[in-house]
PDB file of C-alpha atoms in Angstrom:
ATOM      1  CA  UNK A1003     146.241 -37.454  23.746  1.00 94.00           C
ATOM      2  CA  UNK A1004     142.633 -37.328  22.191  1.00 97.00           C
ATOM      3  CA  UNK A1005     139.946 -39.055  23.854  1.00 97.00           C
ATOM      4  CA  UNK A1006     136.252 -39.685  22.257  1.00 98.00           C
ATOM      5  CA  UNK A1007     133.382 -39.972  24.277  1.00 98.00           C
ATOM      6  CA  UNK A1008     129.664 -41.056  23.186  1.00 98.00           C
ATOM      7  CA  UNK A1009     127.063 -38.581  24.379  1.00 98.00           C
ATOM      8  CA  UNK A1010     123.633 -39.090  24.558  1.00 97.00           C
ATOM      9  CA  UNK A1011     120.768 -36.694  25.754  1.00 97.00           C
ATOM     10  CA  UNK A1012     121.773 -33.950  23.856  1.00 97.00           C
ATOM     11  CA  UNK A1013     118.920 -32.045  21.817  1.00 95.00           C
ATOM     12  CA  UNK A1014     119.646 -28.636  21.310  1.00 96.00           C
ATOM     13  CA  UNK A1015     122.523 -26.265  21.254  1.00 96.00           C
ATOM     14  CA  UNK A1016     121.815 -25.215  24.904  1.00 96.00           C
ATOM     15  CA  UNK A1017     122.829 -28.842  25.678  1.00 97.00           C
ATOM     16  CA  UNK A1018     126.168 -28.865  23.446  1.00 97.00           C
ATOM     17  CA  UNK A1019     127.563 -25.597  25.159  1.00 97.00           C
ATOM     18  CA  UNK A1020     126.521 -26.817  28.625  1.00 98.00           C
ATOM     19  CA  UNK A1021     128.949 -30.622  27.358  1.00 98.00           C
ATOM     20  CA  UNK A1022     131.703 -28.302  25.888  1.00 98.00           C
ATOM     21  CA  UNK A1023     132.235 -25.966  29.026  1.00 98.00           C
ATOM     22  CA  UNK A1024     131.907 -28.901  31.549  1.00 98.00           C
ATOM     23  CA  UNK A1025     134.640 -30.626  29.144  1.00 98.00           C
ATOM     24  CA  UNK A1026     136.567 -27.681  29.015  1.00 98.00           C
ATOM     25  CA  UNK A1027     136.408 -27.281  32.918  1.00 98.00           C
ATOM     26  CA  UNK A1028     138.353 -30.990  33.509  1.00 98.00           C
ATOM     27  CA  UNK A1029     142.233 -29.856  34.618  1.00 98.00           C
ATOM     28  CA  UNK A1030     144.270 -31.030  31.620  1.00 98.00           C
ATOM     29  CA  UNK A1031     141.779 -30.597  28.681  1.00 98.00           C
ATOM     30  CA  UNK A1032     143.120 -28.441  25.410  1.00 98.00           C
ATOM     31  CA  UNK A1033     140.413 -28.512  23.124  1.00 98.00           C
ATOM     32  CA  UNK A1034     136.967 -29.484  23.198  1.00 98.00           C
ATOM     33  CA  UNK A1035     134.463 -30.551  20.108  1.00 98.00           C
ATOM     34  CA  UNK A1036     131.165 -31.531  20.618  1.00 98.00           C
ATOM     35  CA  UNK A1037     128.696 -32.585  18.140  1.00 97.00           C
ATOM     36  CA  UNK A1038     124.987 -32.666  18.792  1.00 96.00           C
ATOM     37  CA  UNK A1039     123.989 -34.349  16.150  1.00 96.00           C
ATOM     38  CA  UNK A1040     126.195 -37.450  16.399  1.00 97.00           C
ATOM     39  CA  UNK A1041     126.125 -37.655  20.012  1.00 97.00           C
ATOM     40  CA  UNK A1042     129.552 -37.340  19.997  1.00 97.00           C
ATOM     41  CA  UNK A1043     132.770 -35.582  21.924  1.00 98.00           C
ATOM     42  CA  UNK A1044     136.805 -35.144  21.171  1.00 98.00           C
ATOM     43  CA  UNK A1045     138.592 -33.759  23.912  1.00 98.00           C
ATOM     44  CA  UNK A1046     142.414 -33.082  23.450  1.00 98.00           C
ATOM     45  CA  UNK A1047     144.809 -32.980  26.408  1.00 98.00           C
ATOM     46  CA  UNK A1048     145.802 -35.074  29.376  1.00 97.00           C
ATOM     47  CA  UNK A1049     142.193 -35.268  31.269  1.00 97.00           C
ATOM     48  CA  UNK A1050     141.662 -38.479  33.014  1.00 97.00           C
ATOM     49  CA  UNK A1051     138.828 -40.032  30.609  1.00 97.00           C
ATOM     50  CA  UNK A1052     136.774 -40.958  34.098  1.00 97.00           C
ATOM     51  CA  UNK A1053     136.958 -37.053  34.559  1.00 98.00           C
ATOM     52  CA  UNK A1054     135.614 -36.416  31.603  1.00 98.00           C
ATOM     53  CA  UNK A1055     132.744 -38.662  31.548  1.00 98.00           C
ATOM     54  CA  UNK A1056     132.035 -37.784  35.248  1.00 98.00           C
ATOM     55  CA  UNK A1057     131.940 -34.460  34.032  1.00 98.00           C
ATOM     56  CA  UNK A1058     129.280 -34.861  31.385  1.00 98.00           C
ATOM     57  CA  UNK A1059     127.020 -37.035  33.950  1.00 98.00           C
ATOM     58  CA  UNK A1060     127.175 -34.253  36.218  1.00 97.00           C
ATOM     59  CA  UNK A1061     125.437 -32.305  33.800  1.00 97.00           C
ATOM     60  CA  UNK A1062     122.689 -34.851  33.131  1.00 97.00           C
ATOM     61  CA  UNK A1063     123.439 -36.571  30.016  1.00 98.00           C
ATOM     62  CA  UNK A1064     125.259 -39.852  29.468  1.00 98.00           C
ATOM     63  CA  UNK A1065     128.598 -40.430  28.481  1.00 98.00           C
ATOM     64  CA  UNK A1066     130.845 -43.219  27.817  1.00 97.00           C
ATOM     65  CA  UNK A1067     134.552 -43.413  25.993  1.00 97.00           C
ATOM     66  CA  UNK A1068     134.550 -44.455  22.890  1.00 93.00           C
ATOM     67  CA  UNK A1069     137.019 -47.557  22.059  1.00 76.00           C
TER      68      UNK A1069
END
């Protein structure tokens, strides 16, 4: 399964690694891609997409799944 997510907050690559690794932290991700520049996230795996975007708010940026 491949969920997208919509990330804002994110200026500078400090802020994408901190998104990936929370990402890759959720039990049941695969892969994680995370793009600065378009605000945007692709997570492969099983994750519960509430997980994921809990995940990224814990780190202080905003996060919603993409439809």
């Amino acid at each position: 399964m491949t969920t997208e997510l919509t990330v804002t907050g994110m200026t500078c690559g400090h802020c994408e690694k901190a998104v990936r690794e929370a990402l890759q932290n959720v039990p049941g991700v695969q892969t994680v891609q995370v793009d600065r520049t378009a605000g945007h996230a692709t997570v492969t795996g099983d994750a519960d997409p509430q997980a994921l975007v809990h995940a990224v708010t814990e780190e202080g940026y905003a996060a919603q799944v993409r439809a």
